[in-house]
CSV table of C-alpha atoms in Angstrom, one decimal:
chain,number,residue,atom,x,y,z
A,213,UNK,CA,56.0,84.5,-120.7
A,214,UNK,CA,59.5,84.4,-119.1
A,215,UNK,CA,60.8,86.9,-121.6
A,216,UNK,CA,57.9,89.3,-120.8
A,217,UNK,CA,58.6,89.0,-117.1
A,218,UNK,CA,62.3,89.6,-117.5
A,219,UNK,CA,61.7,92.7,-119.7
A,220,UNK,CA,59.4,94.1,-117.1
A,221,UNK,CA,61.9,93.4,-114.3
A,222,UNK,CA,64.7,95.0,-116.3
A,223,UNK,CA,62.6,98.1,-117.0
A,224,UNK,CA,61.6,98.4,-113.4
A,225,UNK,CA,65.2,98.1,-112.2
A,226,UNK,CA,66.4,100.6,-114.8
A,227,UNK,CA,63.9,103.1,-113.5
A,228,UNK,CA,65.2,102.7,-110.0
A,229,UNK,CA,68.8,102.6,-111.0
A,230,UNK,CA,69.3,99.2,-109.2
A,231,UNK,CA,70.5,97.0,-112.0
A,232,UNK,CA,73.2,95.7,-109.8
A,233,UNK,CA,70.6,93.6,-108.0
A,234,UNK,CA,69.9,91.6,-111.1
A,235,UNK,CA,73.7,91.0,-111.6
A,236,UNK,CA,73.9,89.9,-107.9
A,237,UNK,CA,71.1,87.3,-108.5
A,238,UNK,CA,72.6,86.0,-111.7
A,239,UNK,CA,76.0,85.5,-109.9
A,240,UNK,CA,74.2,83.6,-107.1
A,241,UNK,CA,72.6,81.3,-109.6
A,242,UNK,CA,75.9,80.8,-111.4
A,243,UNK,CA,77.7,80.0,-108.1
A,244,UNK,CA,74.9,77.5,-107.2
A,245,UNK,CA,75.1,75.9,-110.7
A,246,UNK,CA,78.9,75.5,-110.3
A,247,UNK,CA,78.6,73.9,-106.9
A,248,UNK,CA,76.0,71.4,-108.3
A,249,UNK,CA,78.3,70.7,-111.2
A,250,UNK,CA,81.3,70.0,-109.0
A,251,UNK,CA,79.2,67.9,-106.5
A,252,UNK,CA,77.8,65.9,-109.4
A,253,UNK,CA,81.3,65.2,-110.7
A,254,UNK,CA,82.8,64.6,-107.3
A,255,UNK,CA,83.1,60.8,-107.9
A,256,UNK,CA,84.2,61.0,-111.5
A,257,UNK,CA,87.7,59.8,-110.7
A,258,UNK,CA,86.6,56.9,-108.5
A,259,UNK,CA,85.4,54.4,-111.1
A,260,UNK,CA,88.6,53.8,-113.0
A,261,UNK,CA,90.3,54.8,-116.2
A,262,UNK,CA,87.5,53.5,-118.4
A,263,UNK,CA,85.3,56.4,-117.3
A,264,UNK,CA,87.5,58.8,-119.3
A,265,UNK,CA,88.1,56.5,-122.2
A,266,UNK,CA,90.1,57.5,-125.3
A,267,UNK,CA,87.6,59.9,-126.6
A,268,UNK,CA,88.1,62.8,-124.2
A,269,UNK,CA,88.5,65.9,-126.3
A,270,UNK,CA,91.6,67.9,-125.8
A,271,UNK,CA,91.3,71.7,-125.2
A,272,UNK,CA,91.5,73.7,-128.4
A,273,UNK,CA,95.1,74.3,-129.6
A,274,UNK,CA,96.9,77.0,-127.7
A,275,UNK,CA,97.7,80.1,-129.7
A,276,UNK,CA,101.3,81.2,-129.7
A,277,UNK,CA,101.9,84.6,-128.2
A,278,UNK,CA,104.2,87.1,-129.5
A,279,UNK,CA,107.0,87.6,-127.0
A,280,UNK,CA,109.6,89.4,-129.1
A,281,UNK,CA,109.7,92.4,-126.8
A,282,UNK,CA,110.1,92.6,-123.0
A,283,UNK,CA,107.2,95.1,-122.9
A,284,UNK,CA,104.8,92.5,-124.3
A,285,UNK,CA,105.6,90.1,-121.4
A,286,UNK,CA,105.8,92.6,-118.6
A,287,UNK,CA,102.6,94.4,-119.6
A,288,UNK,CA,100.5,91.2,-120.0
A,289,UNK,CA,98.1,91.3,-117.1
A,290,UNK,CA,97.2,87.7,-117.6
A,291,UNK,CA,100.8,86.6,-117.3
A,292,UNK,CA,101.8,87.6,-113.8
A,293,UNK,CA,104.0,86.0,-111.2
A,294,UNK,CA,102.5,83.0,-109.4
A,295,UNK,CA,102.3,83.7,-105.7
A,296,UNK,CA,101.1,81.8,-102.6
A,297,UNK,CA,98.3,82.7,-100.3
A,298,UNK,CA,98.2,80.3,-97.4
A,299,UNK,CA,98.1,76.8,-98.8
A,300,UNK,CA,97.2,77.8,-102.3
A,301,UNK,CA,98.9,79.2,-105.4
A,302,UNK,CA,97.3,82.4,-106.8
A,303,UNK,CA,97.7,84.5,-109.9
A,304,UNK,CA,96.2,87.9,-108.9
A,305,UNK,CA,93.0,87.0,-107.0
A,306,UNK,CA,92.5,83.6,-108.7
A,307,UNK,CA,93.6,80.2,-107.5
A,308,UNK,CA,96.1,78.3,-109.7
A,309,UNK,CA,96.1,74.5,-109.5
A,310,UNK,CA,98.9,72.8,-111.4
A,311,UNK,CA,98.7,70.0,-113.9
A,312,UNK,CA,102.2,69.6,-115.5
A,313,UNK,CA,105.0,67.4,-116.6
A,314,UNK,CA,108.8,67.0,-116.5
A,315,UNK,CA,111.1,67.3,-119.5
A,316,UNK,CA,114.6,67.7,-118.1
A,317,UNK,CA,116.3,67.6,-121.5
A,318,UNK,CA,114.8,70.8,-123.1
A,319,UNK,CA,118.0,72.9,-122.9
A,320,UNK,CA,120.2,70.1,-124.4
A,321,UNK,CA,117.9,69.5,-127.4
A,322,UNK,CA,117.5,73.3,-127.9
A,323,UNK,CA,121.3,73.6,-128.2
A,324,UNK,CA,121.3,71.6,-131.4
A,325,UNK,CA,119.5,73.3,-134.3
A,326,UNK,CA,118.5,69.8,-135.7
A,327,UNK,CA,116.6,68.9,-132.5
A,328,UNK,CA,115.4,72.4,-131.4
A,329,UNK,CA,112.0,71.8,-132.9
A,330,UNK,CA,111.4,69.0,-130.4
A,331,UNK,CA,111.1,71.7,-127.7
A,332,UNK,CA,108.3,73.4,-129.6
A,333,UNK,CA,106.6,70.1,-130.2
A,334,UNK,CA,106.5,69.0,-126.6
A,335,UNK,CA,105.1,72.4,-125.4
A,336,UNK,CA,102.5,72.3,-128.2
A,337,UNK,CA,101.4,68.7,-127.3
A,338,UNK,CA,101.4,69.4,-123.6
A,339,UNK,CA,99.4,72.6,-124.0
A,340,UNK,CA,96.9,70.7,-126.1
A,341,UNK,CA,95.9,68.5,-123.1
A,342,UNK,CA,95.9,71.5,-120.8
A,343,UNK,CA,99.2,71.2,-119.0
A,344,UNK,CA,100.4,74.5,-117.6
A,345,UNK,CA,103.8,73.8,-115.8
A,346,UNK,CA,107.0,72.1,-117.0
A,347,UNK,CA,109.9,71.3,-114.8
A,348,UNK,CA,113.3,71.2,-116.4
A,349,UNK,CA,117.0,71.5,-115.7
A,350,UNK,CA,118.6,74.9,-115.5
A,351,UNK,CA,122.0,73.3,-115.3
A,352,UNK,CA,124.5,71.1,-117.1
A,353,UNK,CA,127.8,71.2,-115.3
A,354,UNK,CA,130.9,69.9,-117.1
A,355,UNK,CA,130.9,67.2,-119.7
A,356,UNK,CA,129.1,67.0,-123.0
A,357,UNK,CA,127.3,70.2,-124.2
A,358,UNK,CA,127.8,71.8,-120.8
A,359,UNK,CA,126.1,75.0,-119.8
A,360,UNK,CA,128.7,75.7,-117.1
A,361,UNK,CA,132.1,74.4,-118.4
A,362,UNK,CA,133.9,75.4,-115.2
A,363,UNK,CA,133.0,77.5,-112.3
A,364,UNK,CA,131.2,80.7,-113.6
A,365,UNK,CA,132.4,79.9,-117.2
A,366,UNK,CA,129.5,79.4,-119.5
A,367,UNK,CA,128.9,78.2,-123.0
A,368,UNK,CA,126.9,81.1,-124.5
A,369,UNK,CA,125.3,78.9,-127.2
A,370,UNK,CA,123.9,76.6,-124.5
A,371,UNK,CA,122.7,79.5,-122.4
A,372,UNK,CA,121.0,80.8,-125.5
A,373,UNK,CA,119.3,77.4,-125.9
A,374,UNK,CA,117.9,77.9,-122.4
A,375,UNK,CA,116.8,81.4,-123.4
A,376,UNK,CA,114.9,79.7,-126.3
A,377,UNK,CA,113.2,77.2,-123.9
A,378,UNK,CA,112.0,80.0,-121.7
A,379,UNK,CA,110.8,82.1,-124.7
A,380,UNK,CA,109.1,79.1,-126.3
A,381,UNK,CA,107.4,78.1,-123.0
A,382,UNK,CA,105.9,81.6,-122.8
A,383,UNK,CA,104.4,81.3,-126.4
A,384,UNK,CA,102.4,78.3,-125.3
A,385,UNK,CA,101.4,79.8,-121.9
A,386,UNK,CA,103.6,77.2,-120.1
A,387,UNK,CA,105.4,78.1,-116.8
A,388,UNK,CA,108.7,76.6,-115.9
A,389,UNK,CA,110.3,75.2,-112.7
A,390,UNK,CA,114.0,75.6,-113.2
A,391,UNK,CA,116.2,73.3,-111.1
A,392,UNK,CA,119.6,74.7,-110.3
A,393,UNK,CA,121.7,71.6,-109.7
A,394,UNK,CA,121.5,67.8,-109.5
A,395,UNK,CA,122.1,65.7,-106.4
A,396,UNK,CA,123.0,62.8,-108.8
A,397,UNK,CA,125.9,62.6,-111.3
A,398,UNK,CA,123.7,63.1,-114.3
A,399,UNK,CA,124.4,66.5,-116.0
A,400,UNK,CA,127.3,67.1,-113.6
A,401,UNK,CA,125.6,67.5,-110.2
A,402,UNK,CA,127.2,68.1,-106.9
A,403,UNK,CA,130.0,65.7,-107.7
A,404,UNK,CA,131.2,68.0,-110.5
A,405,UNK,CA,131.3,70.9,-108.2
A,406,UNK,CA,133.4,68.9,-105.7
A,407,UNK,CA,135.7,67.8,-108.6
A,408,UNK,CA,136.2,71.4,-109.6
A,409,UNK,CA,137.3,72.2,-106.1
A,410,UNK,CA,139.6,69.2,-105.9
A,411,UNK,CA,141.2,70.3,-109.2
A,412,UNK,CA,141.8,73.7,-107.7
A,413,UNK,CA,143.8,72.0,-104.9
A,414,UNK,CA,141.2,71.5,-102.1
A,415,UNK,CA,141.4,68.3,-100.1
A,416,UNK,CA,137.8,67.2,-100.2
A,417,UNK,CA,136.9,63.6,-99.3
A,418,UNK,CA,133.2,63.3,-100.1
A,419,UNK,CA,130.7,64.6,-102.6
A,420,UNK,CA,128.7,65.7,-99.5
A,421,UNK,CA,131.3,68.3,-99.0
A,422,UNK,CA,129.3,70.2,-101.5
A,423,UNK,CA,127.0,71.2,-98.7
A,424,UNK,CA,129.6,72.5,-96.3
A,425,UNK,CA,132.8,73.6,-98.1
A,426,UNK,CA,132.9,77.4,-98.5
A,427,UNK,CA,134.7,77.3,-101.9
A,428,UNK,CA,132.2,74.9,-103.3
A,429,UNK,CA,129.3,76.8,-101.9
A,430,UNK,CA,130.7,79.9,-103.5
A,431,UNK,CA,130.8,78.2,-106.9
A,432,UNK,CA,127.1,77.3,-106.5
A,433,UNK,CA,126.1,80.8,-105.4
A,434,UNK,CA,127.8,82.3,-108.4
A,435,UNK,CA,125.8,79.9,-110.7
A,436,UNK,CA,122.6,81.0,-108.9
A,437,UNK,CA,123.4,84.6,-109.4
A,438,UNK,CA,124.3,84.1,-113.1
A,439,UNK,CA,121.1,82.2,-113.7
A,440,UNK,CA,118.8,84.6,-111.9
A,441,UNK,CA,120.3,87.7,-113.5
A,442,UNK,CA,120.5,86.3,-117.0
A,443,UNK,CA,118.9,88.5,-119.7
A,444,UNK,CA,117.1,86.4,-122.2
A,445,UNK,CA,118.5,87.0,-125.6
A,446,UNK,CA,115.1,86.2,-127.3
A,447,UNK,CA,112.9,88.4,-125.1
A,448,UNK,CA,115.3,90.8,-123.4
A,449,UNK,CA,113.7,90.0,-120.1
A,450,UNK,CA,115.9,89.2,-117.1
A,451,UNK,CA,115.1,85.7,-115.7
A,452,UNK,CA,114.3,87.1,-112.2
A,453,UNK,CA,111.7,89.4,-113.8
A,454,UNK,CA,110.0,86.8,-116.1
A,455,UNK,CA,106.6,85.4,-115.0
A,456,UNK,CA,107.2,82.5,-117.3
A,457,UNK,CA,109.4,81.0,-114.6
A,458,UNK,CA,107.0,79.5,-112.0
A,459,UNK,CA,109.7,78.8,-109.4
A,460,UNK,CA,113.4,78.0,-108.7
A,461,UNK,CA,114.3,74.7,-107.4
A,462,UNK,CA,117.5,74.5,-105.2
A,463,UNK,CA,118.5,71.0,-106.0
A,464,UNK,CA,117.0,67.9,-107.6
A,465,UNK,CA,116.5,65.2,-105.0
A,466,UNK,CA,119.1,66.4,-102.5
A,467,UNK,CA,120.5,63.9,-100.1
A,468,UNK,CA,123.4,64.0,-97.6
A,469,UNK,CA,123.9,60.5,-96.4
A,470,UNK,CA,127.1,61.4,-94.5
A,471,UNK,CA,125.0,63.2,-92.0
A,472,UNK,CA,121.7,61.3,-91.1
A,473,UNK,CA,120.9,64.0,-88.5
A,474,UNK,CA,120.1,66.3,-91.4
A,475,UNK,CA,121.9,69.3,-89.8
A,476,UNK,CA,124.4,69.7,-92.7
A,477,UNK,CA,121.7,69.8,-95.4
A,478,UNK,CA,119.4,72.0,-93.3
A,479,UNK,CA,122.1,74.6,-92.9
A,480,UNK,CA,122.8,74.5,-96.7
A,481,UNK,CA,119.1,75.0,-97.5
A,482,UNK,CA,118.9,77.9,-95.1
A,483,UNK,CA,121.9,79.6,-96.6
A,484,UNK,CA,120.9,79.0,-100.3
A,485,UNK,CA,117.3,80.0,-99.8
A,486,UNK,CA,118.5,83.3,-98.3
A,487,UNK,CA,120.9,83.7,-101.3
A,488,UNK,CA,118.2,83.1,-103.9
A,489,UNK,CA,115.7,85.5,-102.2
A,490,UNK,CA,118.3,88.2,-101.8
A,491,UNK,CA,118.6,88.3,-105.6
A,492,UNK,CA,115.1,87.4,-106.6
A,493,UNK,CA,112.4,88.0,-103.9
A,494,UNK,CA,109.6,87.8,-106.4
A,495,UNK,CA,109.7,84.2,-107.7
A,496,UNK,CA,108.7,81.2,-105.7
A,497,UNK,CA,111.3,78.9,-104.3
A,498,UNK,CA,111.2,75.2,-103.6
A,499,UNK,CA,113.7,72.8,-102.1
A,500,UNK,CA,113.5,69.9,-104.7
A,501,UNK,CA,113.0,67.2,-102.0
A,502,UNK,CA,111.7,63.7,-102.5
A,503,UNK,CA,109.6,64.1,-99.4
A,504,UNK,CA,111.3,61.7,-97.0
A,505,UNK,CA,110.5,62.3,-93.3
A,506,UNK,CA,113.5,62.6,-90.9
A,507,UNK,CA,114.4,62.9,-87.2
A,508,UNK,CA,112.4,66.0,-86.5
A,509,UNK,CA,109.1,64.1,-87.1
A,510,UNK,CA,109.6,60.6,-85.6
A,511,UNK,CA,105.8,59.9,-85.7
A,512,UNK,CA,105.9,60.3,-89.5
A,513,UNK,CA,108.9,57.9,-90.2
A,514,UNK,CA,106.5,55.0,-90.7
A,515,UNK,CA,105.1,56.9,-93.7
A,516,UNK,CA,108.4,56.5,-95.5
A,517,UNK,CA,108.7,53.7,-98.1
A,518,UNK,CA,111.5,52.1,-96.1
A,519,UNK,CA,113.8,52.6,-93.1
A,520,UNK,CA,116.7,53.8,-95.3
A,521,UNK,CA,114.6,56.8,-96.5
A,522,UNK,CA,114.7,58.3,-93.0
A,523,UNK,CA,118.5,58.1,-92.9
A,524,UNK,CA,119.6,60.1,-96.0
A,525,UNK,CA,119.9,63.5,-94.4
A,526,UNK,CA,116.6,64.9,-95.6
A,527,UNK,CA,113.7,65.9,-93.3
A,528,UNK,CA,110.5,66.9,-95.1
A,529,UNK,CA,108.9,69.1,-92.4
A,530,UNK,CA,112.1,70.7,-91.1
A,531,UNK,CA,113.5,71.4,-94.6
A,532,UNK,CA,110.3,73.2,-95.6
A,533,UNK,CA,110.1,75.4,-92.5
A,534,UNK,CA,113.1,77.3,-93.8
A,535,UNK,CA,112.5,81.0,-94.4
A,536,UNK,CA,112.2,81.8,-98.1
A,537,UNK,CA,110.9,78.3,-99.1
A,538,UNK,CA,107.4,79.0,-100.6
A,539,UNK,CA,106.0,75.5,-101.3
A,540,UNK,CA,106.7,71.9,-100.6
A,541,UNK,CA,108.0,69.4,-103.1
A,542,UNK,CA,107.5,65.7,-103.0
A,543,UNK,CA,108.2,62.8,-105.4
A,544,UNK,CA,106.2,59.6,-105.9
A,545,UNK,CA,108.1,56.5,-107.2
A,546,UNK,CA,106.5,53.4,-105.6
A,547,UNK,CA,108.0,51.1,-108.2
A,548,UNK,CA,111.5,52.2,-107.3
A,549,UNK,CA,111.0,52.5,-103.6
A,550,UNK,CA,109.0,49.3,-103.2
A,551,UNK,CA,110.6,47.1,-105.9
A,552,UNK,CA,108.9,43.7,-106.0
A,553,UNK,CA,105.6,44.8,-104.4
A,554,UNK,CA,102.4,44.3,-106.2
A,555,UNK,CA,100.6,47.0,-108.1
A,556,UNK,CA,97.9,47.1,-105.4
A,557,UNK,CA,100.5,47.6,-102.6
A,558,UNK,CA,102.2,50.3,-104.6
A,559,UNK,CA,99.0,52.2,-105.2
A,560,UNK,CA,98.1,51.9,-101.6
A,561,UNK,CA,101.4,53.3,-100.6
A,562,UNK,CA,101.1,56.2,-103.1
A,563,UNK,CA,97.7,57.1,-101.6
A,564,UNK,CA,99.0,57.2,-98.0
A,565,UNK,CA,102.2,59.0,-99.1
A,566,UNK,CA,100.2,61.8,-100.7
A,567,UNK,CA,97.7,62.0,-97.9
A,568,UNK,CA,100.4,62.4,-95.3
A,569,UNK,CA,102.2,65.2,-97.2
A,570,UNK,CA,99.0,67.1,-98.0
A,571,UNK,CA,98.0,66.9,-94.3
A,572,UNK,CA,101.4,68.2,-93.2
A,573,UNK,CA,101.5,70.9,-95.9
A,574,UNK,CA,98.2,72.2,-94.4
A,575,UNK,CA,98.8,71.6,-90.7
A,576,UNK,CA,102.5,71.8,-90.1
A,577,UNK,CA,103.7,74.0,-92.9
A,578,UNK,CA,100.8,76.2,-94.1
A,579,UNK,CA,101.9,76.1,-97.7
A,580,UNK,CA,101.0,74.4,-101.0
A,581,UNK,CA,102.5,71.0,-101.9
A,582,UNK,CA,103.3,70.0,-105.4
A,583,UNK,CA,104.2,66.4,-106.3
A,584,UNK,CA,107.0,67.6,-108.6
A,585,UNK,CA,107.8,64.1,-109.9
A,586,UNK,CA,105.4,61.2,-110.1
A,587,UNK,CA,105.5,58.1,-112.3
A,588,UNK,CA,106.0,54.4,-112.7
A,589,UNK,CA,108.1,52.5,-115.3
A,590,UNK,CA,106.5,50.2,-117.9
A,591,UNK,CA,109.7,48.5,-118.8
A,592,UNK,CA,110.0,44.8,-118.8
A,593,UNK,CA,109.9,43.2,-115.4
A,594,UNK,CA,108.1,46.2,-114.0
A,595,UNK,CA,104.9,45.6,-112.0
A,596,UNK,CA,103.2,48.2,-114.2
A,597,UNK,CA,102.0,48.1,-117.8
A,598,UNK,CA,100.4,50.9,-119.8
A,599,UNK,CA,97.0,50.2,-118.4
A,600,UNK,CA,98.0,50.0,-114.7
A,601,UNK,CA,100.2,53.1,-115.2
A,602,UNK,CA,97.1,54.9,-116.3
A,603,UNK,CA,95.3,53.7,-113.1
A,604,UNK,CA,98.2,55.1,-111.1
A,605,UNK,CA,98.1,58.5,-112.8
A,606,UNK,CA,94.3,58.6,-112.3
A,607,UNK,CA,94.7,57.7,-108.6
A,608,UNK,CA,97.2,60.6,-108.1
A,609,UNK,CA,94.8,63.0,-109.9
A,610,UNK,CA,91.9,61.8,-107.9
A,611,UNK,CA,93.6,62.4,-104.5
A,612,UNK,CA,94.6,65.9,-105.7
A,613,UNK,CA,91.0,66.7,-106.7
A,614,UNK,CA,89.8,65.6,-103.3
A,615,UNK,CA,92.1,68.2,-101.8
A,616,UNK,CA,91.2,70.8,-104.3
A,617,UNK,CA,87.4,70.5,-103.7
A,618,UNK,CA,87.9,71.3,-100.0
A,619,UNK,CA,90.4,74.0,-100.6
A,620,UNK,CA,93.3,71.9,-99.3
A,621,UNK,CA,97.1,72.1,-99.9
A,622,UNK,CA,97.3,69.6,-102.7
A,623,UNK,CA,98.3,72.1,-105.4
A,624,UNK,CA,99.3,69.9,-108.3
A,625,UNK,CA,101.5,67.2,-109.8
A,626,UNK,CA,104.1,66.9,-112.6
A,627,UNK,CA,104.3,63.6,-114.5
A,628,UNK,CA,107.7,62.1,-115.0
A,629,UNK,CA,108.0,62.5,-118.0
A,630,UNK,CA,106.7,63.6,-121.4
A,631,UNK,CA,108.5,63.2,-124.7
A,632,UNK,CA,107.7,64.3,-128.2
A,633,UNK,CA,107.8,61.8,-131.0
A,634,UNK,CA,111.3,60.9,-132.2
A,635,UNK,CA,112.9,61.1,-128.8
A,636,UNK,CA,111.9,57.7,-127.5
A,637,UNK,CA,115.6,56.8,-127.4
A,638,UNK,CA,115.9,58.9,-124.2
A,639,UNK,CA,113.0,57.0,-122.6
A,640,UNK,CA,113.9,55.7,-119.1
A,641,UNK,CA,110.7,53.6,-119.0
A,642,UNK,CA,108.7,56.4,-117.5
A,643,UNK,CA,108.2,58.4,-120.7
A,644,UNK,CA,104.8,59.2,-122.3
A,645,UNK,CA,104.5,60.3,-125.9
A,646,UNK,CA,101.1,62.0,-125.9
A,647,UNK,CA,100.2,61.5,-129.6
A,648,UNK,CA,100.8,57.7,-129.2
A,649,UNK,CA,99.4,57.3,-125.7
A,650,UNK,CA,95.8,58.2,-126.4
A,651,UNK,CA,94.3,56.9,-123.1
A,652,UNK,CA,96.9,58.6,-121.0
A,653,UNK,CA,96.5,61.9,-122.9
A,654,UNK,CA,92.7,61.6,-122.3
A,655,UNK,CA,93.2,61.2,-118.6
A,656,UNK,CA,95.5,64.2,-118.4
A,657,UNK,CA,93.2,66.3,-120.5
A,658,UNK,CA,90.2,65.4,-118.4
A,659,UNK,CA,92.1,66.4,-115.2
A,660,UNK,CA,93.1,69.7,-116.8
A,661,UNK,CA,89.5,70.5,-117.7
A,662,UNK,CA,88.4,69.9,-114.1
A,663,UNK,CA,91.2,72.2,-112.8
A,664,UNK,CA,90.1,74.9,-115.2
A,665,UNK,CA,86.8,75.1,-113.3
A,666,UNK,CA,88.7,75.8,-110.1
A,667,UNK,CA,91.3,78.1,-111.6
A,668,UNK,CA,88.5,80.2,-113.1
A,669,UNK,CA,86.9,80.9,-109.7
A,670,UNK,CA,88.0,83.6,-107.4
A,671,UNK,CA,90.3,82.9,-104.5
A,672,UNK,CA,88.4,81.5,-101.6
A,673,UNK,CA,88.7,84.7,-99.7
A,674,UNK,CA,87.1,86.7,-102.5
A,675,UNK,CA,83.4,86.4,-101.5
A,676,UNK,CA,81.5,87.5,-104.7
A,677,UNK,CA,84.1,87.2,-107.3
A,678,UNK,CA,87.2,88.9,-108.8
A,679,UNK,CA,86.7,92.4,-110.1
A,680,UNK,CA,83.2,92.6,-108.7
A,681,UNK,CA,82.9,96.3,-109.2
A,682,UNK,CA,84.1,96.2,-112.8
A,683,UNK,CA,81.7,93.4,-113.6
A,684,UNK,CA,78.8,95.3,-112.0
A,685,UNK,CA,79.6,98.4,-114.0
A,686,UNK,CA,79.9,96.4,-117.2
A,687,UNK,CA,76.5,94.8,-116.5
A,688,UNK,CA,74.9,98.1,-115.8
A,689,UNK,CA,76.2,99.5,-119.1
A,690,UNK,CA,75.0,96.5,-121.1
A,691,UNK,CA,71.5,96.5,-119.6
A,692,UNK,CA,71.0,100.3,-119.9
A,693,UNK,CA,72.0,100.4,-123.6
């Protein structure tokens, strides 16, 4: 009976040349079904990790994509630069919500042929649970296996290793956030730049001179230029033209404790953001901040994990109002910032920390916010074990989904950190080896699947869907044949 009625309707609409009405009604039913699905699942994250269990199926394996030519990358309509529209990321007309991870070590392992395969493995395993963004170091200054051996002097083999990382990420549809320098001494950092200047005869007294000395700033600007204008030896695509790169990060966890007012660091962010954008106006840029509130927002200081956090020279709202900064970055480490507190207290802090930054990203900044590092250690004497860590991960994902459902600024999070098998010797207590951590992998996969629903929808401003006219034309053709 239903089939007879539908045939009659289609015949009638064909004769009138109004098949588009049928398409319109079908899309209305599809939108209604999607809303019901999302509403029905709106509390899926609230009942604990056991709801997901260990039997959550991962998405099908990601097919590697041929990227041997620059034309293949630049002509790929599905592999475009990520942009921002208000407080959302978009690719074309579709929203892009992030579920990702950190793997700072990729370039170093890629530089050694005996460990290069680990890079492929981690991308393969991450893609299998639906992760789409990886944050990694685009620096190694001085020391062992250095990328930059001295100012503007590079080890070409190590640079080729980074080329490999970018190329391999593209094959698994993984986008990269490349950080340009470290605040800390690991992999050189600002201390190495100051040391280079001292070795050149400058009388510098503090590592914080990195932010103000003209010579040192010149060293860093040269590195930025050399990185952004690098031509990938695997793909022949210049980094600044490659959509595989999601964003540039000015510095990992910058602090300037010698100037609690934040003026010195603010001036540096302004200068370097302008420098990056003058070379590469197309890619997104983020600061790399931990998210501590500073003097410009005294009412928010109580949101910090402790008093000291408001005195390290950073200022979340002020730093992210800089021209050229496209989205906000925040870290979440309750176990480090609140050492000795109970799991319940740390989870409560993480919730309030995220809510404050999502609200400020929406209200004060008008930009997306990504929690570019979040994690807790499961080492001995930590408040967390594998089970409670999963509860923490689930809580972070749940808060982000709450924001996503209402079109808020919570744009994603990157777990610190993911390792492939055989690299556990590098684990700092925060590492997750996905093939061994089945419950964690299930949680991450389930969150990825939920985001796919949102990422497949049109941007909120696109009323009836992306490519409406093309779809109507295709439907007319199918129904009339």
